[in-house]
Amino acid sequence: MTDDAHAAVGGTQSDADAETRDSADVGQRTGHGYQNGAAGNENGEAAEAAEAAEEAEEAEKDRIARGTGVREQIARGLRVRKRNRENAPEQAVVRTPEQARVTMPARQVNVAESSRVPSWLQTGAAWSWRLLLLGAAIYLIARILGILYIVVVPCTAALLLTALLQPLTARLRRAGLPGLGATWVTLLIAAAVLGGLILLVTNRVSADYPTMVTEAKHTTTQVESFLSGPPFHVKSSSVKNLLNNVPGYLSKHRSLVEGTVVTGGKIAAEFFGGLVLMLFVTFFLIKDGERIWNWLLGAMRPETARRMDRAGHASWLAVVYYMRGTVAVAAIHAVVVGLALWIMHVPLVIPLAVLVFVAAFVPLVGLLVAGTLAILVTLATHGWIDAIILLGVLIIEDQLEAHLLQPQVVGRVIRLHPLAVILSLAVGGVLAGIPGAVVAIPVVAVITRALPELRRGDPGPDEPG
């Protein structure tokens, strides 16, 4: 190798050593720069933390100056967390980022928006729209029942009549009679009792009618003489002219009379049609009532069917007890009114007592309607003194029924409070008239007996069924 080559190699080596020394110097200076930068950042963060602590301390002092301390802030934070947990009950386990993106927004609750509406107002609004829907449904059902009254009323009467006769049928079946035979025997006994009452009433009317006419003429003469004297001074001719004007009035208002007759004929047709339907439904309810009920339960789920079966039996027992109590109340009215008429020697005692017994099945109103006829008969045969006495007896009877017999006899039998009985009669009479007053107490009794059974769950294996 030549000297020139050795010189070139040595120059190259010296250049490489110089570059290495320069790189080491640059790296040393860079490392010192990084260290100085990190120290500067740490100093800046410490300064920011100190400033934040000072600001927090000042804010705390400001809160204390305003009267809201740390405990209040902690309590408010706990309330907010509790409200967030209640409004976001789903606490699903987040396994993937996709689940986190789906479930986490559900936990966001606008606390400020929910706190604007008080909880009592939210609850009231929730109940209000449900009650409005329930009221609308009840109104529609009532309208439909009003349109179908010619079917609904006979079927309701058939249910009540079945509740009255079904215990007799059950006894006959336990005695060994088949279902069809027990049904026919029950209906024949009911028909015999009803026919016997009708025959007795007819015979008494035929026997007492001449006496009633004679006494009525005598009372009319007394009334005319009473009106012709002071202070009325009404002439007998005026009374006779008034009676003679009745045919003239009928001829002038012929269309009104014909309309009344047509309306009466329509009512009679509806009555007899409803009577036939009632007897038909009563027969099959007595004969196949249990089978019809089992068929209805067969369309339900087993758990629901068991609850409905318990509720149905409890409700039916309440209706049976209601009919027994009503028969007792009607018998009391008939006996009291019959004794009053018998003591005053008024004719038609038995027919009027039977009429009072039948009318007493309409609570409160039926006694007054039947009593009005009894008062008219008493007035026509024995004068106004006996009529006033009978009126007082009927008023006392009506008050006793409203405040003693219905609440204590019927209400105790079906286990209803006296106030509930009176309010039920009032509401039923206002909503549906006489039919509403008749079925008001049975409906309330059915509801009060059925609801506890529907709410009660199935008994366990160790509990009685």
Coordinates of N, CA and C in Angstrom, one line a residue, residues 234-383:
V234 N -168.9 23.3 48.3 CA -168.9 22.8 47.0 C -170.2 22.1 46.8
K235 N -170.9 22.4 45.7 CA -172.2 21.8 45.4 C -172.0 20.4 44.8
S236 N -173.0 19.6 45.1 CA -173.0 18.2 44.6 C -173.0 18.2 43.1
S237 N -173.8 19.1 42.5 CA -173.9 19.2 41.1 C -172.6 19.4 40.4
S238 N -171.7 20.2 41.1 CA -170.4 20.5 40.5 C -169.5 19.2 40.4
V239 N -169.6 18.4 41.5 CA -168.9 17.2 41.5 C -169.4 16.2 40.4
K240 N -170.7 16.2 40.3 CA -171.3 15.3 39.2 C -170.9 15.8 37.8
N241 N -170.9 17.1 37.6 CA -170.5 17.6 36.3 C -169.1 17.3 36.0
L242 N -168.2 17.4 37.1 CA -166.8 17.0 36.9 C -166.7 15.5 36.5
L243 N -167.5 14.7 37.1 CA -167.4 13.3 36.7 C -168.0 13.0 35.3
N244 N -169.0 13.8 34.9 CA -169.6 13.7 33.6 C -168.7 14.2 32.5
N245 N -167.7 15.1 32.8 CA -166.8 15.6 31.8 C -165.7 14.6 31.4
V246 N -165.6 13.5 32.1 CA -164.6 12.5 31.8 C -164.8 12.0 30.4
P247 N -166.1 11.5 30.0 CA -166.2 11.0 28.6 C -165.9 12.1 27.6
G248 N -166.3 13.3 27.8 CA -165.9 14.4 26.9 C -164.4 14.6 26.7
Y249 N -163.7 14.5 27.8 CA -162.3 14.6 27.7 C -161.7 13.5 26.9
L250 N -162.2 12.3 27.1 CA -161.7 11.2 26.4 C -161.9 11.3 24.9
S251 N -163.1 11.8 24.5 CA -163.4 12.0 23.1 C -162.5 13.1 22.5
K252 N -162.2 14.1 23.2 CA -161.4 15.2 22.7 C -159.9 14.8 22.5
H253 N -159.5 14.0 23.4 CA -158.1 13.5 23.4 C -158.0 12.1 23.0
R254 N -158.7 11.7 22.0 CA -158.7 10.4 21.5 C -157.3 9.8 21.1
S255 N -156.6 10.7 20.4 CA -155.2 10.3 19.9 C -154.3 10.0 21.1
L256 N -154.4 10.8 22.2 CA -153.6 10.6 23.4 C -154.0 9.3 24.0
V257 N -155.3 9.0 24.1 CA -155.7 7.8 24.7 C -155.3 6.6 23.9
E258 N -155.4 6.7 22.6 CA -155.0 5.6 21.7 C -153.5 5.3 21.8
G259 N -152.7 6.4 21.9 CA -151.3 6.2 22.1 C -150.9 5.6 23.4
T260 N -151.7 5.9 24.4 CA -151.5 5.3 25.7 C -151.8 3.8 25.7
V261 N -152.9 3.5 25.0 CA -153.3 2.1 24.8 C -152.2 1.3 24.0
V262 N -151.7 1.9 23.0 CA -150.7 1.2 22.2 C -149.4 1.0 23.0
T263 N -149.1 2.1 23.7 CA -147.9 2.0 24.6 C -148.1 0.9 25.6
G264 N -149.3 0.8 26.2 CA -149.6 -0.2 27.2 C -149.5 -1.6 26.5
G265 N -150.0 -1.7 25.3 CA -149.9 -3.0 24.6 C -148.5 -3.4 24.3
K266 N -147.7 -2.4 24.0 CA -146.3 -2.7 23.7 C -145.6 -3.2 25.0
I267 N -145.9 -2.5 26.1 CA -145.3 -2.9 27.4 C -145.8 -4.3 27.8
A268 N -147.0 -4.6 27.6 CA -147.5 -5.9 27.9 C -146.8 -7.0 27.1
A269 N -146.6 -6.7 25.8 CA -146.0 -7.7 24.9 C -144.5 -7.9 25.4
E270 N -143.8 -6.8 25.7 CA -142.5 -6.9 26.2 C -142.4 -7.7 27.6
F271 N -143.5 -7.5 28.4 CA -143.5 -8.1 29.7 C -143.7 -9.6 29.5
F272 N -144.6 -10.1 28.7 CA -144.8 -11.5 28.5 C -143.7 -12.2 27.8
G273 N -143.1 -11.4 26.8 CA -141.9 -12.0 26.1 C -140.7 -12.1 27.1
G274 N -140.5 -11.1 28.0 CA -139.5 -11.3 29.0 C -139.8 -12.3 30.0
L275 N -141.1 -12.5 30.3 CA -141.4 -13.6 31.3 C -141.1 -15.0 30.7
V276 N -141.4 -15.2 29.4 CA -141.1 -16.5 28.8 C -139.6 -16.7 28.8
L277 N -138.8 -15.7 28.4 CA -137.4 -15.8 28.4 C -136.8 -16.0 29.8
M278 N -137.4 -15.4 30.8 CA -136.9 -15.6 32.2 C -137.1 -17.0 32.6
L279 N -138.3 -17.6 32.3 CA -138.6 -19.0 32.7 C -137.7 -19.9 32.0
F280 N -137.4 -19.7 30.7 CA -136.6 -20.5 29.9 C -135.1 -20.5 30.5
V281 N -134.6 -19.3 30.8 CA -133.2 -19.2 31.3 C -133.2 -19.8 32.7
T282 N -134.2 -19.6 33.5 CA -134.2 -20.2 34.9 C -134.2 -21.7 34.8
F283 N -134.9 -22.3 33.9 CA -134.9 -23.8 33.8 C -133.5 -24.3 33.6
F284 N -132.8 -23.8 32.6 CA -131.5 -24.3 32.2 C -130.4 -23.9 33.2
L285 N -130.6 -22.8 33.9 CA -129.6 -22.5 35.0 C -129.8 -23.4 36.2
I286 N -131.0 -23.8 36.5 CA -131.2 -24.7 37.6 C -130.7 -26.1 37.2
K287 N -131.0 -26.5 36.0 CA -130.6 -27.9 35.5 C -129.1 -28.0 35.2
D288 N -128.6 -27.1 34.4 CA -127.2 -27.2 33.9 C -126.3 -26.1 34.3
G289 N -126.6 -25.4 35.4 CA -125.8 -24.3 35.8 C -124.4 -24.6 36.1
E290 N -124.1 -25.8 36.8 CA -122.8 -26.2 37.1 C -122.0 -26.6 35.8
R291 N -122.7 -27.2 34.9 CA -122.0 -27.6 33.7 C -121.7 -26.4 32.8
I292 N -122.6 -25.4 32.8 CA -122.3 -24.2 32.0 C -121.1 -23.4 32.6
W293 N -121.1 -23.4 33.9 CA -119.9 -22.7 34.6 C -118.6 -23.4 34.3
N294 N -118.6 -24.8 34.3 CA -117.4 -25.5 34.0 C -117.0 -25.3 32.5
W295 N -118.0 -25.2 31.6 CA -117.6 -24.9 30.2 C -117.0 -23.5 30.1
L296 N -117.5 -22.6 30.8 CA -116.8 -21.2 30.8 C -115.4 -21.3 31.3
L297 N -115.2 -22.1 32.4 CA -113.8 -22.1 32.9 C -112.9 -22.9 32.0
G298 N -113.4 -23.8 31.2 CA -112.6 -24.6 30.3 C -111.8 -23.8 29.3
A299 N -112.3 -22.6 29.0 CA -111.7 -21.7 28.0 C -110.5 -20.9 28.6
M300 N -110.2 -21.1 29.9 CA -109.2 -20.3 30.5 C -108.0 -21.1 30.9
R301 N -106.9 -20.5 31.2 CA -105.7 -21.2 31.7 C -106.0 -21.8 33.1
P302 N -105.3 -22.8 33.4 CA -105.6 -23.5 34.7 C -105.5 -22.6 35.9
E303 N -104.5 -21.8 36.0 CA -104.4 -20.9 37.2 C -105.5 -19.9 37.2
T304 N -105.8 -19.3 36.0 CA -106.9 -18.3 36.0 C -108.2 -19.0 36.2
A305 N -108.4 -20.2 35.7 CA -109.7 -21.0 35.9 C -109.9 -21.2 37.4
R306 N -108.8 -21.6 38.2 CA -109.0 -21.8 39.6 C -109.4 -20.6 40.3
R307 N -108.8 -19.5 40.0 CA -109.2 -18.2 40.6 C -110.6 -17.8 40.3
M308 N -111.0 -17.9 39.0 CA -112.3 -17.6 38.7 C -113.3 -18.5 39.3
D309 N -113.0 -19.8 39.5 CA -113.9 -20.7 40.1 C -114.2 -20.3 41.6
R310 N -113.1 -20.0 42.3 CA -113.3 -19.5 43.7 C -114.1 -18.3 43.7
A311 N -113.8 -17.3 42.8 CA -114.5 -16.0 42.8 C -116.0 -16.3 42.5
G312 N -116.3 -17.1 41.5 CA -117.6 -17.4 41.1 C -118.5 -18.1 42.2
H313 N -117.9 -19.0 42.9 CA -118.6 -19.7 44.0 C -118.9 -18.7 45.1
A314 N -117.9 -17.9 45.4 CA -118.1 -16.9 46.5 C -119.2 -15.9 46.1
S315 N -119.2 -15.4 44.8 CA -120.2 -14.5 44.4 C -121.6 -15.1 44.4
W316 N -121.7 -16.3 43.9 CA -123.0 -17.0 43.8 C -123.6 -17.2 45.2
L317 N -122.7 -17.5 46.2 CA -123.2 -17.6 47.6 C -123.7 -16.3 48.1
A318 N -123.1 -15.2 47.7 CA -123.5 -13.9 48.1 C -124.9 -13.6 47.6
V319 N -125.2 -13.9 46.3 CA -126.5 -13.7 45.7 C -127.5 -14.6 46.4
V320 N -127.2 -15.8 46.7 CA -128.2 -16.7 47.4 C -128.6 -16.1 48.7
Y321 N -127.6 -15.6 49.5 CA -127.8 -15.0 50.8 C -128.7 -13.7 50.6
Y322 N -128.4 -13.0 49.5 CA -129.2 -11.7 49.3 C -130.6 -12.1 49.1
M323 N -130.9 -13.1 48.3 CA -132.3 -13.4 48.0 C -133.0 -13.9 49.3
R324 N -132.3 -14.7 50.2 CA -132.9 -15.1 51.4 C -133.2 -13.9 52.3
G325 N -132.3 -13.0 52.4 CA -132.6 -11.8 53.2 C -133.7 -10.9 52.7
T326 N -133.8 -10.8 51.3 CA -134.8 -10.0 50.7 C -136.2 -10.7 51.0
V327 N -136.3 -12.0 50.9 CA -137.5 -12.7 51.2 C -137.9 -12.4 52.6
A328 N -137.0 -12.4 53.5 CA -137.3 -12.2 54.9 C -137.9 -10.8 55.1
V329 N -137.2 -9.8 54.5 CA -137.7 -8.4 54.6 C -139.1 -8.2 54.0
A330 N -139.3 -8.9 52.8 CA -140.6 -8.8 52.2 C -141.7 -9.4 53.1
A331 N -141.4 -10.5 53.7 CA -142.4 -11.2 54.6 C -142.7 -10.3 55.8
I332 N -141.7 -9.6 56.3 CA -142.0 -8.7 57.5 C -142.9 -7.6 57.0
H333 N -142.7 -7.0 55.9 CA -143.5 -5.9 55.4 C -145.0 -6.4 55.2
A334 N -145.1 -7.6 54.6 CA -146.4 -8.1 54.3 C -147.2 -8.4 55.6
V335 N -146.5 -8.9 56.6 CA -147.2 -9.2 57.9 C -147.6 -7.9 58.6
V336 N -146.7 -6.9 58.6 CA -147.0 -5.7 59.3 C -148.2 -4.9 58.6
V337 N -148.1 -4.8 57.3 CA -149.2 -4.1 56.6 C -150.5 -4.9 56.7
G338 N -150.4 -6.2 56.6 CA -151.6 -7.0 56.7 C -152.3 -6.9 58.0
L339 N -151.5 -6.9 59.1 CA -152.1 -6.7 60.4 C -152.7 -5.4 60.6
A340 N -152.1 -4.3 60.1 CA -152.7 -3.0 60.2 C -154.0 -2.9 59.4
L341 N -154.1 -3.5 58.2 CA -155.4 -3.5 57.5 C -156.4 -4.4 58.2
W342 N -156.0 -5.5 58.8 CA -157.0 -6.4 59.4 C -157.5 -5.7 60.7
I343 N -156.7 -5.0 61.4 CA -157.1 -4.3 62.7 C -158.1 -3.2 62.3
M344 N -157.9 -2.5 61.2 CA -158.9 -1.5 60.7 C -160.0 -2.0 60.0
H345 N -160.2 -3.3 59.8 CA -161.3 -4.0 59.1 C -161.4 -3.5 57.6
V346 N -160.3 -3.3 57.0 CA -160.3 -2.9 55.6 C -160.5 -4.1 54.7
P347 N -161.3 -4.1 53.7 CA -161.4 -5.2 52.8 C -160.2 -5.5 52.0
L348 N -160.1 -6.6 51.4 CA -159.0 -7.0 50.5 C -157.7 -7.1 51.3
V349 N -157.7 -7.6 52.5 CA -156.5 -7.6 53.3 C -155.5 -8.5 52.7
I350 N -155.9 -9.8 52.4 CA -154.9 -10.7 51.8 C -154.3 -10.3 50.5
P351 N -155.2 -9.8 49.5 CA -154.6 -9.3 48.3 C -153.6 -8.2 48.4
L352 N -153.9 -7.3 49.3 CA -153.0 -6.1 49.5 C -151.7 -6.6 50.2
A353 N -151.8 -7.5 51.2 CA -150.6 -8.1 51.8 C -149.7 -8.8 50.8
V354 N -150.3 -9.6 49.9 CA -149.5 -10.3 48.9 C -148.9 -9.2 48.0
L355 N -149.6 -8.2 47.6 CA -149.0 -7.1 46.7 C -147.9 -6.5 47.4
V356 N -148.0 -6.2 48.7 CA -146.9 -5.6 49.5 C -145.7 -6.6 49.5
F357 N -145.9 -7.9 49.6 CA -144.8 -8.9 49.6 C -144.1 -8.9 48.3
V358 N -144.8 -8.8 47.2 CA -144.1 -8.9 45.9 C -143.4 -7.5 45.6
A359 N -144.0 -6.4 46.0 CA -143.4 -5.1 45.7 C -142.2 -4.9 46.6
A360 N -142.1 -5.6 47.7 CA -141.0 -5.3 48.6 C -139.7 -5.8 48.0
F361 N -139.7 -6.6 47.0 CA -138.5 -7.0 46.3 C -137.8 -5.9 45.6
V362 N -138.5 -4.8 45.4 CA -137.9 -3.5 44.9 C -137.6 -2.7 46.2
P363 N -136.4 -2.6 46.6 CA -136.1 -1.9 47.9 C -136.6 -0.5 47.9
L364 N -137.1 -0.1 49.0 CA -137.5 1.3 49.3 C -138.7 1.8 48.5
V365 N -138.7 1.6 47.2 CA -139.7 2.2 46.3 C -140.9 1.3 46.3
G366 N -140.7 0.0 46.2 CA -141.8 -1.0 46.1 C -142.8 -0.9 47.2
L367 N -142.4 -0.7 48.4 CA -143.3 -0.6 49.5 C -144.2 0.6 49.4
L368 N -143.6 1.8 49.0 CA -144.4 3.0 48.8 C -145.5 2.8 47.7
V369 N -145.1 2.2 46.6 CA -146.1 2.0 45.5 C -147.2 1.1 45.9
A370 N -146.9 -0.1 46.5 CA -148.0 -1.0 47.0 C -148.8 -0.3 48.1
G371 N -148.1 0.5 49.0 CA -148.8 1.1 50.1 C -149.7 2.2 49.6
T372 N -149.4 2.8 48.4 CA -150.3 3.8 47.9 C -151.7 3.2 47.5
L373 N -151.6 2.1 46.9 CA -152.9 1.4 46.6 C -153.7 1.0 47.9
A374 N -152.9 0.5 48.9 CA -153.6 0.2 50.1 C -154.2 1.4 50.8
I375 N -153.5 2.6 50.7 CA -154.1 3.8 51.3 C -155.3 4.2 50.5
L376 N -155.3 4.1 49.2 CA -156.5 4.4 48.4 C -157.7 3.6 48.8
V377 N -157.5 2.3 48.9 CA -158.6 1.4 49.3 C -159.1 1.7 50.7
T378 N -158.2 2.0 51.6 CA -158.6 2.4 53.0 C -159.3 3.7 53.0
L379 N -158.9 4.7 52.2 CA -159.6 6.0 52.1 C -161.0 5.8 51.5
A380 N -161.1 4.9 50.5 CA -162.4 4.7 49.9 C -163.4 4.0 50.7
T381 N -162.9 3.2 51.6 CA -163.8 2.3 52.4 C -164.0 2.8 53.9
H382 N -163.0 3.5 54.5 CA -163.0 3.8 55.9 C -162.7 5.3 56.1
G383 N -162.5 6.1 55.1 CA -162.3 7.5 55.3 C -160.9 7.9 55.5

